[in-house]
Amino acid sequence: MDRMKNKVVIITGAAQGIGATYARALAAEGAHIVIADVLDGAPLVEELEGMGAEAIALKTDVSDEASASTMAAAAMERFGQIDVLVNNAAIYASLKMKGFEDIDLSEWDKVMAVNVRGPFICARAVAPHMKARGQGRIINISSGTPFKGTPGLLHYVTSKGAILALTRALARELGDFGLSVNTLAPGLVLSEGVVANAEMRERLTAPVIASRAIKRDQMPGDLIGPLLFLASDDSAFMTGETVVVDGGSVMH
């Protein structure tokens, strides 16, 4: 399994949860991994190195332009290239569900800073390095929620809707340089954070499963195949698209 052999992949928010699942899967396919997270990615680096992969962990605040630039520069210094950026970092599972009237403006701004400004800043940080080589893939992580208008999480749903638009416009701007930009949109995944948020599980799990054509919980592993497709040459002539993976709750 070497679809990603010697490819350098930056994954934001990869120190734990679904991002860590992405890192393990890409490493198993031969990729060199850059874990960019505000959390400590050293334990995952040790795990990946135990698999025989090359990996580094960078303390990165995706909402900060200087931090994102440092991330890209450090990846280039270590590996000499950047092939894939997975914009995974986001605020979600820690949110409390509430009516839109009760969302504090500071919370709204924090969600937008990480979930929307973050992918924009990180894409801008890596794009010059990708353009210089005439190749690269940016994978933005959205959600099935913008297609449904899920209530109780207006700031999160709005932020993930913005990612769909960002992907389409960015794909137009970068296509002439040989870069592709696509979106992976999961459904409600039983990540570590979601499992820990009892209210979210109680309010969302049953109706979400009932809405699916395949009626079961979605696990992080369900996203591995689609992610590898978007990260590899398997999707070479595909850009500006959104791949929804949620068991058929959203049929996009």
Short mmCIF file of C-alpha atoms in Angstrom, two decimals:
data_model
loop_
_atom_site.label_atom_id
_atom_site.label_comp_id
_atom_site.label_asym_id
_atom_site.label_seq_id
_atom_site.Cartn_x
_atom_site.Cartn_y
_atom_site.Cartn_z
CA MET A 1 0.00 0.00 0.00
CA ASP A 2 1.97 2.97 -1.25
CA ARG A 3 -0.44 5.36 -2.93
CA MET A 4 1.06 8.17 -0.85
CA LYS A 5 4.69 7.00 -0.85
CA ASN A 6 7.03 9.89 0.00
CA LYS A 7 4.20 12.43 -0.22
CA VAL A 8 4.30 15.12 2.47
CA VAL A 9 0.95 15.70 4.13
CA ILE A 10 0.11 18.45 6.61
CA ILE A 11 -2.93 17.64 8.75
CA THR A 12 -4.22 20.38 11.02
CA GLY A 13 -5.84 19.34 14.28
CA ALA A 14 -4.27 15.89 14.00
CA ALA A 15 -3.00 15.34 17.53
CA GLN A 16 -6.14 13.41 18.41
CA GLY A 17 -9.57 12.37 17.15
CA ILE A 18 -10.41 12.10 13.47
CA GLY A 19 -7.28 14.01 12.50
CA ALA A 20 -5.16 11.33 14.14
CA THR A 21 -7.11 8.68 12.21
CA TYR A 22 -6.27 10.51 8.99
CA ALA A 23 -2.59 10.65 9.99
CA ARG A 24 -2.39 6.92 10.68
CA ALA A 25 -4.10 6.04 7.40
CA LEU A 26 -1.89 8.32 5.31
CA ALA A 27 1.24 7.11 7.07
CA ALA A 28 0.24 3.51 6.34
CA GLU A 29 0.14 4.48 2.66
CA GLY A 30 3.72 5.76 2.80
CA ALA A 31 3.20 9.48 3.46
CA HIS A 32 5.41 11.71 5.58
CA ILE A 33 3.15 13.37 8.14
CA VAL A 34 3.14 16.87 9.61
CA ILE A 35 0.86 17.10 12.65
CA ALA A 36 -0.13 20.75 13.06
CA ASP A 37 -2.11 21.30 16.25
CA VAL A 38 -2.39 23.50 19.33
CA LEU A 39 -2.28 20.24 21.28
CA ASP A 40 0.83 18.09 21.76
CA GLY A 41 1.33 15.85 18.73
CA ALA A 42 4.48 14.17 20.07
CA PRO A 43 2.72 10.96 21.23
CA LEU A 44 1.24 10.46 17.75
CA VAL A 45 4.62 11.13 16.13
CA GLU A 46 6.09 8.37 18.27
CA GLU A 47 3.27 6.04 17.21
CA LEU A 48 3.72 6.82 13.52
CA GLU A 49 7.47 6.37 13.73
CA GLY A 50 6.78 2.98 15.28
CA MET A 51 4.92 2.17 12.07
CA GLY A 52 8.03 3.07 10.10
CA ALA A 53 6.73 6.46 8.96
CA GLU A 54 8.42 9.85 9.13
CA ALA A 55 6.49 12.46 11.08
CA ILE A 56 6.88 15.74 12.91
CA ALA A 57 4.60 17.65 15.27
CA LEU A 58 4.30 21.43 15.06
CA LYS A 59 2.56 23.64 17.59
CA THR A 60 0.17 25.48 15.29
CA ASP A 61 -2.71 27.89 15.80
CA VAL A 62 -4.48 27.75 12.45
CA SER A 63 -6.27 31.03 13.11
CA ASP A 64 -2.95 32.89 13.38
CA GLU A 65 -1.22 33.88 10.14
CA ALA A 66 2.30 33.82 11.57
CA SER A 67 1.73 30.38 13.08
CA ALA A 68 0.48 29.00 9.77
CA SER A 69 3.45 30.47 7.91
CA THR A 70 5.82 28.91 10.43
CA MET A 71 4.03 25.58 9.93
CA ALA A 72 4.59 25.65 6.17
CA ALA A 73 8.20 26.77 6.52
CA ALA A 74 8.97 24.01 9.05
CA ALA A 75 7.41 21.38 6.79
CA MET A 76 9.51 22.59 3.87
CA GLU A 77 12.67 22.65 5.97
CA ARG A 78 12.15 19.06 7.15
CA PHE A 79 10.81 17.44 3.99
CA GLY A 80 11.54 19.84 1.11
CA GLN A 81 7.99 19.79 -0.28
CA ILE A 82 4.31 19.94 0.63
CA ASP A 83 2.01 17.68 -1.39
CA VAL A 84 -1.23 17.70 0.58
CA LEU A 85 -2.91 19.97 3.13
CA VAL A 86 -5.83 18.54 5.11
CA ASN A 87 -7.68 21.42 6.76
CA ASN A 88 -9.12 19.34 9.59
CA ALA A 89 -8.79 21.61 12.65
CA ALA A 90 -12.18 22.88 13.81
CA ILE A 91 -14.26 23.73 16.84
CA TYR A 92 -17.23 21.38 17.09
CA ALA A 93 -17.51 18.72 19.77
CA SER A 94 -16.81 21.15 22.60
CA LEU A 95 -19.77 23.35 21.64
CA LYS A 96 -22.99 23.34 23.65
CA MET A 97 -26.13 23.23 21.53
CA LYS A 98 -28.23 26.38 21.91
CA GLY A 99 -30.63 28.64 20.03
CA PHE A 100 -28.99 31.22 17.80
CA GLU A 101 -30.19 34.04 20.08
CA ASP A 102 -28.07 32.58 22.87
CA ILE A 103 -24.79 32.30 20.96
CA ASP A 104 -22.33 34.75 22.45
CA LEU A 105 -20.57 36.90 19.85
CA SER A 106 -17.17 35.93 21.22
CA GLU A 107 -18.04 32.25 20.73
CA TRP A 108 -19.28 33.00 17.19
CA ASP A 109 -16.02 34.79 16.38
CA LYS A 110 -13.89 31.96 17.84
CA VAL A 111 -15.69 29.34 15.72
CA MET A 112 -15.29 31.44 12.59
CA ALA A 113 -11.62 32.13 13.35
CA VAL A 114 -10.72 28.45 13.56
CA ASN A 115 -13.25 26.89 11.16
CA VAL A 116 -13.15 29.45 8.32
CA ARG A 117 -10.18 31.77 8.71
CA GLY A 118 -8.00 28.77 9.61
CA PRO A 119 -8.42 26.89 6.31
CA PHE A 120 -8.02 30.17 4.40
CA ILE A 121 -4.78 31.07 6.20
CA CYS A 122 -3.34 27.56 5.98
CA ALA A 123 -4.15 27.27 2.26
CA ARG A 124 -2.46 30.61 1.68
CA ALA A 125 0.60 29.43 3.62
CA VAL A 126 1.15 26.25 1.58
CA ALA A 127 -0.04 27.40 -1.86
CA PRO A 128 3.21 29.13 -2.93
CA HIS A 129 5.20 25.95 -2.23
CA MET A 130 2.70 23.81 -4.14
CA LYS A 131 2.53 26.26 -7.05
CA ALA A 132 6.31 26.27 -7.35
CA ARG A 133 6.17 22.53 -8.08
CA GLY A 134 3.00 22.68 -10.19
CA GLN A 135 1.13 20.18 -8.04
CA GLY A 136 -0.66 19.81 -4.75
CA ARG A 137 -3.93 18.91 -3.12
CA ILE A 138 -5.92 20.83 -0.53
CA ILE A 139 -8.63 18.90 1.27
CA ASN A 140 -11.05 20.99 3.30
CA ILE A 141 -13.17 19.26 5.91
CA SER A 142 -16.78 20.46 6.00
CA SER A 143 -19.82 18.58 7.30
CA GLY A 144 -23.18 17.24 6.26
CA THR A 145 -24.84 19.89 8.45
CA PRO A 146 -24.90 22.74 5.87
CA PHE A 147 -27.04 20.54 3.61
CA LYS A 148 -29.54 19.98 6.42
CA GLY A 149 -29.56 23.26 8.34
CA THR A 150 -29.03 21.45 11.64
CA PRO A 151 -30.47 23.57 14.49
CA GLY A 152 -28.74 24.40 17.75
CA LEU A 153 -25.31 24.91 16.19
CA LEU A 154 -25.80 27.91 13.91
CA HIS A 155 -22.21 29.14 14.15
CA TYR A 156 -20.77 25.71 13.38
CA VAL A 157 -23.18 25.02 10.51
CA THR A 158 -22.53 28.45 9.03
CA SER A 159 -18.77 27.94 9.24
CA LYS A 160 -18.97 24.60 7.46
CA GLY A 161 -21.20 26.08 4.78
CA ALA A 162 -18.51 28.69 4.19
CA ILE A 163 -16.02 25.89 3.57
CA LEU A 164 -18.10 24.65 0.63
CA ALA A 165 -17.90 28.08 -0.99
CA LEU A 166 -14.23 28.53 -0.13
CA THR A 167 -13.43 25.21 -1.81
CA ARG A 168 -15.19 26.10 -5.05
CA ALA A 169 -13.66 29.56 -5.37
CA LEU A 170 -10.19 28.40 -4.38
CA ALA A 171 -10.34 25.54 -6.89
CA ARG A 172 -10.94 28.10 -9.65
CA GLU A 173 -7.98 30.21 -8.53
CA LEU A 174 -5.50 27.35 -8.18
CA GLY A 175 -6.47 25.07 -11.07
CA ASP A 176 -4.18 26.77 -13.57
CA PHE A 177 -1.23 26.00 -11.30
CA GLY A 178 -1.92 22.26 -11.16
CA LEU A 179 -3.47 22.30 -7.69
CA SER A 180 -6.78 20.68 -6.74
CA VAL A 181 -9.08 21.73 -3.90
CA ASN A 182 -11.87 19.45 -2.68
CA THR A 183 -14.06 19.03 0.37
CA LEU A 184 -14.74 15.98 2.51
CA ALA A 185 -18.03 16.33 4.38
CA PRO A 186 -18.60 13.76 7.16
CA GLY A 187 -21.82 13.12 8.98
CA LEU A 188 -22.05 12.78 12.75
CA VAL A 189 -18.92 10.76 13.55
CA LEU A 190 -18.36 9.04 16.88
CA SER A 191 -15.07 10.81 17.46
CA GLU A 192 -13.54 11.12 20.91
CA GLY A 193 -15.02 14.58 21.31
CA VAL A 194 -18.55 13.61 20.27
CA VAL A 195 -18.52 10.57 22.56
CA ALA A 196 -17.53 12.87 25.43
CA ASN A 197 -20.34 15.35 24.67
CA ALA A 198 -23.35 13.58 26.20
CA GLU A 199 -25.83 16.29 25.22
CA MET A 200 -24.80 16.22 21.58
CA ARG A 201 -25.02 12.44 21.43
CA GLU A 202 -28.43 12.42 23.12
CA ARG A 203 -29.97 15.09 20.89
CA LEU A 204 -28.43 14.14 17.56
CA THR A 205 -27.58 10.44 17.40
CA ALA A 206 -31.07 8.92 17.09
CA PRO A 207 -32.47 11.37 14.51
CA VAL A 208 -29.27 11.29 12.46
CA ILE A 209 -29.20 7.49 12.30
CA ALA A 210 -32.91 7.46 11.42
CA SER A 211 -32.20 9.80 8.49
CA ARG A 212 -29.50 7.56 7.03
CA ALA A 213 -29.99 4.99 4.32
CA ILE A 214 -27.36 2.89 6.13
CA LYS A 215 -28.68 2.98 9.68
CA ARG A 216 -25.71 2.78 11.99
CA ASP A 217 -23.26 5.02 13.80
CA GLN A 218 -20.52 6.55 11.69
CA MET A 219 -17.01 5.75 12.89
CA PRO A 220 -13.75 7.61 12.11
CA GLY A 221 -12.60 4.68 9.98
CA ASP A 222 -15.49 5.29 7.58
CA LEU A 223 -13.64 8.40 6.34
CA ILE A 224 -10.32 6.74 5.52
CA GLY A 225 -11.19 5.51 2.01
CA PRO A 226 -12.67 8.83 0.83
CA LEU A 227 -9.77 10.78 2.35
CA LEU A 228 -7.16 8.62 0.60
CA PHE A 229 -9.07 9.03 -2.66
CA LEU A 230 -8.95 12.83 -2.39
CA ALA A 231 -5.31 12.89 -1.25
CA SER A 232 -3.97 10.55 -3.94
CA ASP A 233 -3.73 10.55 -7.72
CA ASP A 234 -7.00 8.60 -7.77
CA SER A 235 -8.76 12.00 -7.82
CA ALA A 236 -6.29 13.70 -10.18
CA PHE A 237 -8.95 15.24 -12.47
CA MET A 238 -11.34 16.30 -9.72
CA THR A 239 -11.51 19.72 -8.09
CA GLY A 240 -14.05 22.03 -6.48
CA GLU A 241 -16.13 19.05 -5.39
CA THR A 242 -17.69 17.99 -2.09
CA VAL A 243 -17.76 14.32 -1.11
CA VAL A 244 -20.40 13.68 1.54
CA VAL A 245 -19.77 10.58 3.65
CA ASP A 246 -22.63 10.03 6.09
CA GLY A 247 -24.40 6.76 5.27
CA GLY A 248 -26.90 8.44 2.98
CA SER A 249 -28.37 11.02 5.33
CA VAL A 250 -27.46 13.69 2.80
CA MET A 251 -27.57 12.55 -0.81
CA HIS A 252 -25.59 15.29 -2.52
#
